[in-house]
């Protein structure tokens, strides 16, 4: 399931670098090294949408108490528990 934030690929990459840097400063990651490219110059074989996201209406109506996490919250949780929780917890 996705969240409600709409980030482009560079912004998402920067969130990843930032989250990793907070947990592992020894990695020496630098978000400034991530450079955006236009879709037309990316050299991809398949066409990509300029903007895309997920509709969350059905999930929100099926589970009214559900609140999607931000990208940062999800990354922080994943980095702390990359294998997730065992079933039944």
PDB file of C-alpha atoms in Angstrom:
ATOM      1  CA  UNK A   1       0.000   0.000   0.000  1.00  0.00           C
ATOM      2  CA  UNK A   2       1.285   3.433  -0.776  1.00  0.00           C
ATOM      3  CA  UNK A   3       1.056   6.645   1.154  1.00  0.00           C
ATOM      4  CA  UNK A   4      -0.502   9.988   0.383  1.00  0.00           C
ATOM      5  CA  UNK A   5       2.749  11.791  -0.462  1.00  0.00           C
ATOM      6  CA  UNK A   6       3.516  12.347  -4.117  1.00  0.00           C
ATOM      7  CA  UNK A   7       7.278  12.549  -4.664  1.00  0.00           C
ATOM      8  CA  UNK A   8       9.267  12.576  -7.857  1.00  0.00           C
ATOM      9  CA  UNK A   9      12.094  10.075  -8.194  1.00  0.00           C
ATOM     10  CA  UNK A  10      14.802  12.504  -7.075  1.00  0.00           C
ATOM     11  CA  UNK A  11      12.843  13.610  -4.010  1.00  0.00           C
ATOM     12  CA  UNK A  12      12.257   9.956  -3.111  1.00  0.00           C
ATOM     13  CA  UNK A  13      15.975   9.232  -3.536  1.00  0.00           C
ATOM     14  CA  UNK A  14      16.823  12.185  -1.309  1.00  0.00           C
ATOM     15  CA  UNK A  15      14.445  10.901   1.376  1.00  0.00           C
ATOM     16  CA  UNK A  16      16.209   7.532   1.243  1.00  0.00           C
ATOM     17  CA  UNK A  17      19.666   9.117   1.514  1.00  0.00           C
ATOM     18  CA  UNK A  18      18.511  11.354   4.357  1.00  0.00           C
ATOM     19  CA  UNK A  19      16.965   8.477   6.327  1.00  0.00           C
ATOM     20  CA  UNK A  20      20.049   6.300   5.819  1.00  0.00           C
ATOM     21  CA  UNK A  21      22.363   9.162   6.794  1.00  0.00           C
ATOM     22  CA  UNK A  22      20.528   9.699  10.071  1.00  0.00           C
ATOM     23  CA  UNK A  23      20.964   6.054  11.035  1.00  0.00           C
ATOM     24  CA  UNK A  24      24.406   5.482   9.525  1.00  0.00           C
ATOM     25  CA  UNK A  25      26.433   8.697   9.345  1.00  0.00           C
ATOM     26  CA  UNK A  26      29.531   6.551   8.702  1.00  0.00           C
ATOM     27  CA  UNK A  27      28.245   5.756   5.201  1.00  0.00           C
ATOM     28  CA  UNK A  28      29.074   9.279   4.027  1.00  0.00           C
ATOM     29  CA  UNK A  29      26.042   9.561   1.752  1.00  0.00           C
ATOM     30  CA  UNK A  30      25.464  12.905   0.029  1.00  0.00           C
ATOM     31  CA  UNK A  31      22.011  13.711  -1.365  1.00  0.00           C
ATOM     32  CA  UNK A  32      23.559  16.552  -3.374  1.00  0.00           C
ATOM     33  CA  UNK A  33      25.046  13.901  -5.664  1.00  0.00           C
ATOM     34  CA  UNK A  34      21.560  12.933  -6.849  1.00  0.00           C
ATOM     35  CA  UNK A  35      20.936  14.886 -10.015  1.00  0.00           C
ATOM     36  CA  UNK A  36      17.553  15.056 -11.721  1.00  0.00           C
ATOM     37  CA  UNK A  37      17.261  14.217 -15.399  1.00  0.00           C
ATOM     38  CA  UNK A  38      14.333  14.813 -17.673  1.00  0.00           C
ATOM     39  CA  UNK A  39      12.326  11.834 -18.824  1.00  0.00           C
ATOM     40  CA  UNK A  40      13.207  12.600 -22.427  1.00  0.00           C
ATOM     41  CA  UNK A  41      16.970  12.408 -21.725  1.00  0.00           C
ATOM     42  CA  UNK A  42      16.930   9.450 -19.320  1.00  0.00           C
ATOM     43  CA  UNK A  43      17.512   6.919 -22.098  1.00  0.00           C
ATOM     44  CA  UNK A  44      14.756   4.580 -20.923  1.00  0.00           C
ATOM     45  CA  UNK A  45      13.290   2.187 -23.459  1.00  0.00           C
ATOM     46  CA  UNK A  46       9.777   2.300 -22.013  1.00  0.00           C
ATOM     47  CA  UNK A  47       7.893   5.554 -21.696  1.00  0.00           C
ATOM     48  CA  UNK A  48       7.278   6.698 -18.133  1.00  0.00           C
ATOM     49  CA  UNK A  49       4.516   8.989 -16.870  1.00  0.00           C
ATOM     50  CA  UNK A  50       5.606  12.472 -15.877  1.00  0.00           C
ATOM     51  CA  UNK A  51       3.586  12.184 -12.673  1.00  0.00           C
ATOM     52  CA  UNK A  52       2.014   9.133 -11.102  1.00  0.00           C
ATOM     53  CA  UNK A  53       0.525   8.159  -7.790  1.00  0.00           C
ATOM     54  CA  UNK A  54      -1.892   5.782  -6.153  1.00  0.00           C
ATOM     55  CA  UNK A  55      -5.546   6.400  -5.388  1.00  0.00           C
ATOM     56  CA  UNK A  56      -6.239   5.601  -1.751  1.00  0.00           C
ATOM     57  CA  UNK A  57      -9.995   6.224  -1.701  1.00  0.00           C
ATOM     58  CA  UNK A  58     -11.066   2.571  -1.464  1.00  0.00           C
ATOM     59  CA  UNK A  59      -8.599   1.795   1.332  1.00  0.00           C
ATOM     60  CA  UNK A  60      -9.608   4.895   3.273  1.00  0.00           C
ATOM     61  CA  UNK A  61     -13.302   4.017   2.999  1.00  0.00           C
ATOM     62  CA  UNK A  62     -12.740   0.333   3.848  1.00  0.00           C
ATOM     63  CA  UNK A  63     -10.587   1.121   6.886  1.00  0.00           C
ATOM     64  CA  UNK A  64     -11.553   4.596   8.134  1.00  0.00           C
ATOM     65  CA  UNK A  65      -8.996   4.570  10.976  1.00  0.00           C
ATOM     66  CA  UNK A  66      -6.137   3.887   8.544  1.00  0.00           C
ATOM     67  CA  UNK A  67      -3.656   6.702   8.126  1.00  0.00           C
ATOM     68  CA  UNK A  68      -0.842   6.204   5.632  1.00  0.00           C
ATOM     69  CA  UNK A  69       2.679   6.795   6.867  1.00  0.00           C
ATOM     70  CA  UNK A  70       4.923   9.391   5.334  1.00  0.00           C
ATOM     71  CA  UNK A  71       7.837   8.183   3.238  1.00  0.00           C
ATOM     72  CA  UNK A  72      10.179   9.085   6.097  1.00  0.00           C
ATOM     73  CA  UNK A  73       8.107   7.122   8.632  1.00  0.00           C
ATOM     74  CA  UNK A  74       7.991   4.066   6.372  1.00  0.00           C
ATOM     75  CA  UNK A  75      11.736   4.207   5.615  1.00  0.00           C
ATOM     76  CA  UNK A  76      12.629   4.638   9.282  1.00  0.00           C
ATOM     77  CA  UNK A  77      10.477   1.642  10.212  1.00  0.00           C
ATOM     78  CA  UNK A  78      11.890  -0.488   7.396  1.00  0.00           C
ATOM     79  CA  UNK A  79      15.480   0.366   8.289  1.00  0.00           C
ATOM     80  CA  UNK A  80      14.809  -0.567  11.925  1.00  0.00           C
ATOM     81  CA  UNK A  81      12.969  -3.798  11.015  1.00  0.00           C
ATOM     82  CA  UNK A  82      13.872  -4.821   7.451  1.00  0.00           C
ATOM     83  CA  UNK A  83      12.249  -8.228   7.846  1.00  0.00           C
ATOM     84  CA  UNK A  84       9.061  -6.801   9.348  1.00  0.00           C
ATOM     85  CA  UNK A  85       7.179  -8.370  12.180  1.00  0.00           C
ATOM     86  CA  UNK A  86       6.553 -12.094  12.521  1.00  0.00           C
ATOM     87  CA  UNK A  87       3.021 -13.172  11.641  1.00  0.00           C
ATOM     88  CA  UNK A  88       0.659 -12.896  14.553  1.00  0.00           C
ATOM     89  CA  UNK A  89       2.291  -9.855  16.187  1.00  0.00           C
TER      90      UNK A  89
END
